[in-house]
mmCIF file with all atom_site columns, C-alpha atoms in Angstrom:
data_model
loop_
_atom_site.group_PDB
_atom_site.id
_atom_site.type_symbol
_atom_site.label_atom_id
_atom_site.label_alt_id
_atom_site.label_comp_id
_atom_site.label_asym_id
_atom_site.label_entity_id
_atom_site.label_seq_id
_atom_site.pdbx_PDB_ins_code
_atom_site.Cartn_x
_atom_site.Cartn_y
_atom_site.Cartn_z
_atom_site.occupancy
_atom_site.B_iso_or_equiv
_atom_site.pdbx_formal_charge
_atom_site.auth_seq_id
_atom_site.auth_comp_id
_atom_site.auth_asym_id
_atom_site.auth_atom_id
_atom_site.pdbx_PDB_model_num
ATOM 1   C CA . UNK A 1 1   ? -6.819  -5.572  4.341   1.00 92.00 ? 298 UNK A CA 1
ATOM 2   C CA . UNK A 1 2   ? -8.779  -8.815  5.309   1.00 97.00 ? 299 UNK A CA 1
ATOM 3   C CA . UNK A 1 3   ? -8.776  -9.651  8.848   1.00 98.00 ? 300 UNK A CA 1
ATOM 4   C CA . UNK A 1 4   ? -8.910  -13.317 10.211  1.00 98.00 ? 301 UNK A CA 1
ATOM 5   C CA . UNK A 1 5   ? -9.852  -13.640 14.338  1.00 98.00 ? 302 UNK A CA 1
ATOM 6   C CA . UNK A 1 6   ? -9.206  -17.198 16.260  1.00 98.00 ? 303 UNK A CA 1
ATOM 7   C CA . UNK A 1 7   ? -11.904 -17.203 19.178  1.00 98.00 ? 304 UNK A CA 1
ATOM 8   C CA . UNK A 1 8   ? -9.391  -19.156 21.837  1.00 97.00 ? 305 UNK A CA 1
ATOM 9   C CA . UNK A 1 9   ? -7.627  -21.041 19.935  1.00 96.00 ? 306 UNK A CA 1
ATOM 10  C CA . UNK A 1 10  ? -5.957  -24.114 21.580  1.00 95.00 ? 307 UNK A CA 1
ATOM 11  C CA . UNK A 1 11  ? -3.733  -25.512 19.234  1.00 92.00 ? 308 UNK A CA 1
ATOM 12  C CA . UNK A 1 12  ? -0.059  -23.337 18.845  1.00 88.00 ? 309 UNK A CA 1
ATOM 13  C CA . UNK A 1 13  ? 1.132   -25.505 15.375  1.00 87.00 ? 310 UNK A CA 1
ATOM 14  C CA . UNK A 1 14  ? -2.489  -24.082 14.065  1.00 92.00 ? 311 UNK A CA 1
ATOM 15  C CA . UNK A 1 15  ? -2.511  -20.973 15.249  1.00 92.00 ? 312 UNK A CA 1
ATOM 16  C CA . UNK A 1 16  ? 1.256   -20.640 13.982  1.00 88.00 ? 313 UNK A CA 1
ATOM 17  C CA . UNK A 1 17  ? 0.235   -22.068 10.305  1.00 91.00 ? 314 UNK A CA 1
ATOM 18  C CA . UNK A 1 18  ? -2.752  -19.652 10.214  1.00 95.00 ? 315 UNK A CA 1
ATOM 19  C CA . UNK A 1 19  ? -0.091  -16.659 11.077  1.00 93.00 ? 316 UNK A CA 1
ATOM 20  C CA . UNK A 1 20  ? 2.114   -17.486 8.207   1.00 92.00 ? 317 UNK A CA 1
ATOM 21  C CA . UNK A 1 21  ? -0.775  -17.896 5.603   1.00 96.00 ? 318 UNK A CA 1
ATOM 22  C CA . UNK A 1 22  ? -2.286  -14.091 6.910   1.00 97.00 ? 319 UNK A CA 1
ATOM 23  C CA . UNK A 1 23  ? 1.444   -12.851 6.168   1.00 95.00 ? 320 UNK A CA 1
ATOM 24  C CA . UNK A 1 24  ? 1.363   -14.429 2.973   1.00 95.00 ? 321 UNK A CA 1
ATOM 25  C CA . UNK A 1 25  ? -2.106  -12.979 2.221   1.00 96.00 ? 322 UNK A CA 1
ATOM 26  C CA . UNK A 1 26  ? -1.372  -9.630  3.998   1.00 96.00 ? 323 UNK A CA 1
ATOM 27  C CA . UNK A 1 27  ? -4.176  -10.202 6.458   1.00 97.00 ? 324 UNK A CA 1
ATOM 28  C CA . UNK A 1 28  ? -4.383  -9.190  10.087  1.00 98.00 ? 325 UNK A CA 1
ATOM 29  C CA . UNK A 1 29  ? -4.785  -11.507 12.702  1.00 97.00 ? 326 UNK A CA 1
ATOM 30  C CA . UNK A 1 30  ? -6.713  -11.211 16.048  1.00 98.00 ? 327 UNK A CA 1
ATOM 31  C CA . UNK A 1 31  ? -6.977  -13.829 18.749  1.00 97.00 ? 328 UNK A CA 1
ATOM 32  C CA . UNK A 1 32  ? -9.762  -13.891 21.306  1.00 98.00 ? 329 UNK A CA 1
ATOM 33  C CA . UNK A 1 33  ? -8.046  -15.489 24.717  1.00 96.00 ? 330 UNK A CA 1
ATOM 34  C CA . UNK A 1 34  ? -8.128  -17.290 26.661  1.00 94.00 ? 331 UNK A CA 1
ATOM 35  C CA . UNK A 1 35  ? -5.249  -19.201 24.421  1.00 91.00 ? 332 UNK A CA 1
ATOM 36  C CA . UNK A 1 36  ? -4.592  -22.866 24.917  1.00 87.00 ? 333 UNK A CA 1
ATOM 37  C CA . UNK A 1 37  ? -0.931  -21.895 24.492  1.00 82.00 ? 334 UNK A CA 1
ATOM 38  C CA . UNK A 1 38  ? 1.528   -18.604 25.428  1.00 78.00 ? 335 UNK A CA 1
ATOM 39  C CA . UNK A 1 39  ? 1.919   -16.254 21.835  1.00 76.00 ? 336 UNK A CA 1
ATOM 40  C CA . UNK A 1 40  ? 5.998   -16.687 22.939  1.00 71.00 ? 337 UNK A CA 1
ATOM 41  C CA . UNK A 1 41  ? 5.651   -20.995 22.883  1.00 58.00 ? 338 UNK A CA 1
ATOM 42  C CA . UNK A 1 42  ? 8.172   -22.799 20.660  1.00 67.00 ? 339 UNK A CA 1
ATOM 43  C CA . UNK A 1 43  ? 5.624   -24.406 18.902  1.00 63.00 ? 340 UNK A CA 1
ATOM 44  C CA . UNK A 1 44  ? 3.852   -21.175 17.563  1.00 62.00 ? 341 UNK A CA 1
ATOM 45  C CA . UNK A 1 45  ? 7.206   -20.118 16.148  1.00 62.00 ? 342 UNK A CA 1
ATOM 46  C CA . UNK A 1 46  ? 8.115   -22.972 14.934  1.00 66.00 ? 343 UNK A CA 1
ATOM 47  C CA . UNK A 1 47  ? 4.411   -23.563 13.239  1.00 61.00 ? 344 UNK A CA 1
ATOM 48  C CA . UNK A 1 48  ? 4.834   -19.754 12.080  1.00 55.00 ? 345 UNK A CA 1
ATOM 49  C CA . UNK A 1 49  ? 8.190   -20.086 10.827  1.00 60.00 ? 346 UNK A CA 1
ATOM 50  C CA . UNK A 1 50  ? 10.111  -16.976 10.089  1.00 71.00 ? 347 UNK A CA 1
ATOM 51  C CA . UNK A 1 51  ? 7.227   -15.066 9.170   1.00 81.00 ? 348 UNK A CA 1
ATOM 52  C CA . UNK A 1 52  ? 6.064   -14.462 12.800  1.00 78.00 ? 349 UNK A CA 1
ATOM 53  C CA . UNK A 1 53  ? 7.908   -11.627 13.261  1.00 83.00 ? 350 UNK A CA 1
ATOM 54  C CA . UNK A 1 54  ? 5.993   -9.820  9.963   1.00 90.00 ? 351 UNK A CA 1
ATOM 55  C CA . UNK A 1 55  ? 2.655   -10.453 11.762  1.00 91.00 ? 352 UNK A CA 1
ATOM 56  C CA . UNK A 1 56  ? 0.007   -8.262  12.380  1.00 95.00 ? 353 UNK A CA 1
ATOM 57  C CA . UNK A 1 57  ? -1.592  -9.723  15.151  1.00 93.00 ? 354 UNK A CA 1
ATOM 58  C CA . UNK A 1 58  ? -3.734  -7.983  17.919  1.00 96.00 ? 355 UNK A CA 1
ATOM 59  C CA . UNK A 1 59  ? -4.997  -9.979  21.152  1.00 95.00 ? 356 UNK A CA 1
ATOM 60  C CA . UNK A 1 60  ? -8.159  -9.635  23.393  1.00 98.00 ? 357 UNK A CA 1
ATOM 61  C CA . UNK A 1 61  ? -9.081  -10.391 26.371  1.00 97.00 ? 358 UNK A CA 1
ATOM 62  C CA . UNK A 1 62  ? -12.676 -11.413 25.514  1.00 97.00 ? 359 UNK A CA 1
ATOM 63  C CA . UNK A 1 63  ? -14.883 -11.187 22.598  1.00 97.00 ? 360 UNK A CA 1
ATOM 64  C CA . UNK A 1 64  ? -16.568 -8.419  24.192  1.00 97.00 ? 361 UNK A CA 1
ATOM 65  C CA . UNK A 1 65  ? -13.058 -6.343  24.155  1.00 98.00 ? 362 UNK A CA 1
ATOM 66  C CA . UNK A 1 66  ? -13.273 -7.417  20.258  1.00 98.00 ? 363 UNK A CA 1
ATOM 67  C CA . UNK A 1 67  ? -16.087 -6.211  19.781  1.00 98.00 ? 364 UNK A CA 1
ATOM 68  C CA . UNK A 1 68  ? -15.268 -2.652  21.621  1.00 98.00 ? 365 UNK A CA 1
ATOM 69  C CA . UNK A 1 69  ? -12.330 -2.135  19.892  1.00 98.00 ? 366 UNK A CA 1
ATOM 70  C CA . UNK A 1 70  ? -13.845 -3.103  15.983  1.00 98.00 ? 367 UNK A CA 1
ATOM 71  C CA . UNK A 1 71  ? -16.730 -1.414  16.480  1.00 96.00 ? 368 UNK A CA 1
ATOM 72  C CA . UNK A 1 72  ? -19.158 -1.399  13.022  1.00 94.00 ? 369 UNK A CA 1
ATOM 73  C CA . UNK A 1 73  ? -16.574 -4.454  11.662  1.00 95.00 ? 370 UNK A CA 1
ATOM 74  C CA . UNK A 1 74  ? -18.155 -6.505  9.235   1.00 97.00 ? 371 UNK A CA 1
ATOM 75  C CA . UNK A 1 75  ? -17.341 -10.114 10.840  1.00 98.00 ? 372 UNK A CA 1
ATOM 76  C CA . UNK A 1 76  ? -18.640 -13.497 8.959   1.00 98.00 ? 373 UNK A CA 1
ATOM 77  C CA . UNK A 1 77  ? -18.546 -16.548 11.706  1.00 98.00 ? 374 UNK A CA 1
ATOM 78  C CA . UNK A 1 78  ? -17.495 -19.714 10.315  1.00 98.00 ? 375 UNK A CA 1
ATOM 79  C CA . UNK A 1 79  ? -19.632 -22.246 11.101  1.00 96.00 ? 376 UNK A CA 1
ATOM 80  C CA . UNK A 1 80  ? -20.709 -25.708 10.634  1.00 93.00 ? 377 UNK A CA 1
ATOM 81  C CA . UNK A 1 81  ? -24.157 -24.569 11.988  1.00 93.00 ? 378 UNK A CA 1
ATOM 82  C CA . UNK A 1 82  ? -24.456 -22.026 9.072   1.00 95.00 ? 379 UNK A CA 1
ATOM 83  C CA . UNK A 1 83  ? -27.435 -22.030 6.465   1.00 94.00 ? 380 UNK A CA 1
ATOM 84  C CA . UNK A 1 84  ? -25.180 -20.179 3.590   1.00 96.00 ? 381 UNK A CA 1
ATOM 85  C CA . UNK A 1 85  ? -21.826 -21.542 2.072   1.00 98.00 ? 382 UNK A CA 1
ATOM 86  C CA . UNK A 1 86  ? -19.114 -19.169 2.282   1.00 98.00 ? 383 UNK A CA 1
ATOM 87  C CA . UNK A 1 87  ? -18.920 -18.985 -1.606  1.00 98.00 ? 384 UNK A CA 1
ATOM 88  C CA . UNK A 1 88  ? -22.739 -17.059 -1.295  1.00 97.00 ? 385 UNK A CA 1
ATOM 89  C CA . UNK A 1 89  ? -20.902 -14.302 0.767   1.00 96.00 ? 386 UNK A CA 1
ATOM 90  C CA . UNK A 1 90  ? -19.241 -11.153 -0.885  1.00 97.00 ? 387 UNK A CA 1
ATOM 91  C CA . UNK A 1 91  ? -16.296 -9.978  1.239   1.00 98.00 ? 388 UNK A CA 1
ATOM 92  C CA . UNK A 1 92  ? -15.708 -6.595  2.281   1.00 97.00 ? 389 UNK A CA 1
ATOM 93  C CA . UNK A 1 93  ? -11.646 -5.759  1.481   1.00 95.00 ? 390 UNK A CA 1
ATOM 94  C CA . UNK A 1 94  ? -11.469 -5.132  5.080   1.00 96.00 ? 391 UNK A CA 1
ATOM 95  C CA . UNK A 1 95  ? -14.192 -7.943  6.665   1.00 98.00 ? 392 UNK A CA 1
ATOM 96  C CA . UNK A 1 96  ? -13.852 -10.183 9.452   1.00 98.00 ? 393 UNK A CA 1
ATOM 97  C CA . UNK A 1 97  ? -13.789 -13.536 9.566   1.00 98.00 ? 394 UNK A CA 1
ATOM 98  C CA . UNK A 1 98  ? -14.173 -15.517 12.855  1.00 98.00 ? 395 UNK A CA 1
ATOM 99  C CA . UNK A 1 99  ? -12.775 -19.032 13.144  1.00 98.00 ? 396 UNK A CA 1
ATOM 100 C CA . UNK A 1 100 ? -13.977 -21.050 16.589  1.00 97.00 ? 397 UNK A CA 1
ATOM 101 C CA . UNK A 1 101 ? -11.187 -23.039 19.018  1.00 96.00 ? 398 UNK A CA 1
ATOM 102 C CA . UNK A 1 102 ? -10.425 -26.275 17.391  1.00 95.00 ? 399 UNK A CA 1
ATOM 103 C CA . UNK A 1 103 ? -12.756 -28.264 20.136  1.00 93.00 ? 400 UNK A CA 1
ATOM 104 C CA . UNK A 1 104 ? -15.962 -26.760 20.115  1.00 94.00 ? 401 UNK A CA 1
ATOM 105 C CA . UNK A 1 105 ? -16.373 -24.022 17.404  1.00 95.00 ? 402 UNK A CA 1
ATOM 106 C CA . UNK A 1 106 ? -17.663 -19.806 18.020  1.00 97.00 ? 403 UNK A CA 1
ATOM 107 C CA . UNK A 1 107 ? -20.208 -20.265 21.150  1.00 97.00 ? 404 UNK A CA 1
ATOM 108 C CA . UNK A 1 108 ? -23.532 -20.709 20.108  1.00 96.00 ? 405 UNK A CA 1
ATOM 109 C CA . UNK A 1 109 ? -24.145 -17.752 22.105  1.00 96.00 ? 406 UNK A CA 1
ATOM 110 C CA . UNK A 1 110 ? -22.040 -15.647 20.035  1.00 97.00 ? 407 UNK A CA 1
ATOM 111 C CA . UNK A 1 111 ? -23.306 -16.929 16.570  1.00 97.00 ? 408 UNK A CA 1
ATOM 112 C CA . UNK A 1 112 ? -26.980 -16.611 17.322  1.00 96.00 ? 409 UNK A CA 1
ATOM 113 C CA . UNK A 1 113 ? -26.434 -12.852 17.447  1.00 94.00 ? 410 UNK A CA 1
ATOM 114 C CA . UNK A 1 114 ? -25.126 -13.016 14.030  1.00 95.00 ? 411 UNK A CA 1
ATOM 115 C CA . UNK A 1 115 ? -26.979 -15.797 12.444  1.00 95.00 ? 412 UNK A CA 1
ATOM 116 C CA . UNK A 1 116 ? -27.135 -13.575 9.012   1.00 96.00 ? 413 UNK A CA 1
ATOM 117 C CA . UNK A 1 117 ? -23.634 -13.746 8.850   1.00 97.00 ? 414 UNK A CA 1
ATOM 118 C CA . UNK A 1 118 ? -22.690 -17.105 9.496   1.00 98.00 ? 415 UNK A CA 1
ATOM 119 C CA . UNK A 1 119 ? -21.257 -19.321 6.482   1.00 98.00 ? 416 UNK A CA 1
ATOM 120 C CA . UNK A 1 120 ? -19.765 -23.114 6.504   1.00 96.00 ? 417 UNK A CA 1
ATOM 121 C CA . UNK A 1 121 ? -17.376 -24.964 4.190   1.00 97.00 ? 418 UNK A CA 1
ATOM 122 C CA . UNK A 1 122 ? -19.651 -28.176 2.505   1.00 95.00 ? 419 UNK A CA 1
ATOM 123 C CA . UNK A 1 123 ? -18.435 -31.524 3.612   1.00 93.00 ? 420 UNK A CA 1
ATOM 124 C CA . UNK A 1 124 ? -19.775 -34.908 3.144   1.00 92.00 ? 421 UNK A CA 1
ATOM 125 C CA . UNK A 1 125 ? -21.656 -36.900 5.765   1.00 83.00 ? 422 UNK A CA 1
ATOM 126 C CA . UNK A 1 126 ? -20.534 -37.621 9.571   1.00 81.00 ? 423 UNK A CA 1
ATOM 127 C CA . UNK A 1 127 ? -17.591 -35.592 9.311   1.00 81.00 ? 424 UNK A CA 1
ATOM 128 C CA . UNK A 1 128 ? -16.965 -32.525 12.548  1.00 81.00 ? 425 UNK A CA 1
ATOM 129 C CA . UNK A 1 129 ? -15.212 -30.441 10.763  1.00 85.00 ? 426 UNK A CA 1
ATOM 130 C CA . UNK A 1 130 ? -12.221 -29.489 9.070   1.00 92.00 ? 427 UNK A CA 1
ATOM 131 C CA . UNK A 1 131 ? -8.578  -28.633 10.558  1.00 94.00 ? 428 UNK A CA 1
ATOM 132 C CA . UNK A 1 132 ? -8.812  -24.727 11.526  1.00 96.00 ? 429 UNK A CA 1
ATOM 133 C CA . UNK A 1 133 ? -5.748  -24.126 10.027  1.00 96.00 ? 430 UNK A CA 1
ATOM 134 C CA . UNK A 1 134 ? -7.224  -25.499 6.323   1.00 97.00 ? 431 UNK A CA 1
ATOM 135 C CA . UNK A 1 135 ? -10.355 -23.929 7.062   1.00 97.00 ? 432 UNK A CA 1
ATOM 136 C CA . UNK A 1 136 ? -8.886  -20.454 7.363   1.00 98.00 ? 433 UNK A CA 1
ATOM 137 C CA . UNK A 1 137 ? -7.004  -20.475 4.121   1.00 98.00 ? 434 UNK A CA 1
ATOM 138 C CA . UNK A 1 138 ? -10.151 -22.182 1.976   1.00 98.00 ? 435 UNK A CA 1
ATOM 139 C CA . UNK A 1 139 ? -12.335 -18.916 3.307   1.00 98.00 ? 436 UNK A CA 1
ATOM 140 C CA . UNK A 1 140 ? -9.292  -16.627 3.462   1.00 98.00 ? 437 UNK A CA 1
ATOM 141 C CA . UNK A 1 141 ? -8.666  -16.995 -0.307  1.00 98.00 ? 438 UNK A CA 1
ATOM 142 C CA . UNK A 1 142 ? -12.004 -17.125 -1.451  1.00 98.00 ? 439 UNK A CA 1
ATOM 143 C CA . UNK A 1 143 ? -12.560 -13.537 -0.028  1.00 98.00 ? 440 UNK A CA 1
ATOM 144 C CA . UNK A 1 144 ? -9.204  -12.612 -1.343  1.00 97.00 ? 441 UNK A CA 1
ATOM 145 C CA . UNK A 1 145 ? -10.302 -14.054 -4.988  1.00 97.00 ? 442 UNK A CA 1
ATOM 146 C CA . UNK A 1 146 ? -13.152 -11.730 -4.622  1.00 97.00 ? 443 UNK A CA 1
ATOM 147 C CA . UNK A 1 147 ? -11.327 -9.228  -4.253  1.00 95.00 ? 444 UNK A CA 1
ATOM 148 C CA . UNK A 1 148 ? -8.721  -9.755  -7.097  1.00 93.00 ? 445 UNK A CA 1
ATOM 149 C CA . UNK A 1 149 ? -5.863  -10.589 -4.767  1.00 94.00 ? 446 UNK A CA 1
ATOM 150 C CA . UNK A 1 150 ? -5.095  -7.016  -3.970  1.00 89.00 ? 447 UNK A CA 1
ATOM 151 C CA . UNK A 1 151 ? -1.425  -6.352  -4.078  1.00 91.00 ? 448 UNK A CA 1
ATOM 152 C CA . UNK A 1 152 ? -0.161  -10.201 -4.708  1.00 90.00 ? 449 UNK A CA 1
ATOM 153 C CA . UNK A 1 153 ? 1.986   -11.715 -6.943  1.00 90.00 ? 450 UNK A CA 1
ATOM 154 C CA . UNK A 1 154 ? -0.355  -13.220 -9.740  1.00 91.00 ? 451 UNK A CA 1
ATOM 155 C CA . UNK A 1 155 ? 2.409   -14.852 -11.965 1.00 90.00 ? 452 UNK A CA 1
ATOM 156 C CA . UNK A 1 156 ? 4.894   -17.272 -11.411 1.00 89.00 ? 453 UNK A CA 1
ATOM 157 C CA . UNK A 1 157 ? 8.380   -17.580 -13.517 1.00 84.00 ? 454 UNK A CA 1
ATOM 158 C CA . UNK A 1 158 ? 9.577   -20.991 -14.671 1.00 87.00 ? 455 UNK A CA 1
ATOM 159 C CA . UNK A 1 159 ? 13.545  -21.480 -14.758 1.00 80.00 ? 456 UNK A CA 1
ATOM 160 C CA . UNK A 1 160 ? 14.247  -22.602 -18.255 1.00 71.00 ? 457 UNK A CA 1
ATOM 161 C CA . UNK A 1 161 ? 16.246  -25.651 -17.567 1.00 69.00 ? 458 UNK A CA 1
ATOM 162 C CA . UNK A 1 162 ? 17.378  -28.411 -20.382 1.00 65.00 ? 459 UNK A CA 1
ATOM 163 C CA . UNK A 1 163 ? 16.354  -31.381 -18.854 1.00 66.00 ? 460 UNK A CA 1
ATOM 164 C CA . UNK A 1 164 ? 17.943  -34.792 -20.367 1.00 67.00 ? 461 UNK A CA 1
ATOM 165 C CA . UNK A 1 165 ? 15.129  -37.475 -21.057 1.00 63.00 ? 462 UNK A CA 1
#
């Protein structure tokens, strides 16, 4: 199972649209606090829809109690500092990979120690970055591509309607 972690996220709708894409890609989800938001805000839910409740999500106080409690986890940091694209990556079935708060990215103190594993989505010129929630699911699926969607529905059924032209 892949797992996604938000380093203090600050934005509930995101944090809520990134829940309900790990439910629909059977991922975990971790969140570093501080939060910019309370897990039981209206927002969240609302962003999360129904699927909240189907979450696995774990919280920490820091991302040294991450890091104590996934000890020997594979993590890649998502980064727009990165030298590697995350298509050069090969995912572990049961990596790690770190988004940054929606501001100011992972601390550069944090990604320095893990330079090797840092990879960025390509965009053109001037622009920051994209939104986290968009971000998660571009990296999220690649690494579940690699991994031959383990366990997901690969085929969709067309209702065979007449339609008058």
């Amino acid at each position: 199972m892949l797992n996604i972690v938000l380093h203090e996220p600050e934005i509930p709708a995101n944090t809520g649209n990134i829940g309900r894409t790990c439910v629909a890609a059977n991922a975990r989800l971790h969140l570093i606090e501080p939060l910019g938001f309370r897990l039981n805000e209206k927002n969240l839910k609302r962003a999360g829809m129904d699927y909240w409740k189907d979450l696995d999500v774990t919280t920490y106080i820091d991302f040294n109690d991450f890091m104590e409690k996934n000890p020997g986890a594979k993590i890649y940091m998502a980064t727009t500092k990165a030298h590697k694209v995350y298509t050069d990556v090969q995912y572990e079935p049961d990596c790690y990979i770190m988004f940054g708060k929606e501001s100011a990215g992972i601390p550069e103190e944090i990604l320095v120690n893990h330079e090797e594993d840092c990879i960025r989505i390509p965009m053109l010129g001037d622009i920051r970055s994209l939104n986290l929630g968009n971000s998660v699911a571009i990296v999220l699926y690649e690494a579940l591509r690699q991994n031959n969607f383990p366990g997901m529905n690969l085929e969709g059924h067309l209702h065979h309607l007449h339609w008058n032209v």
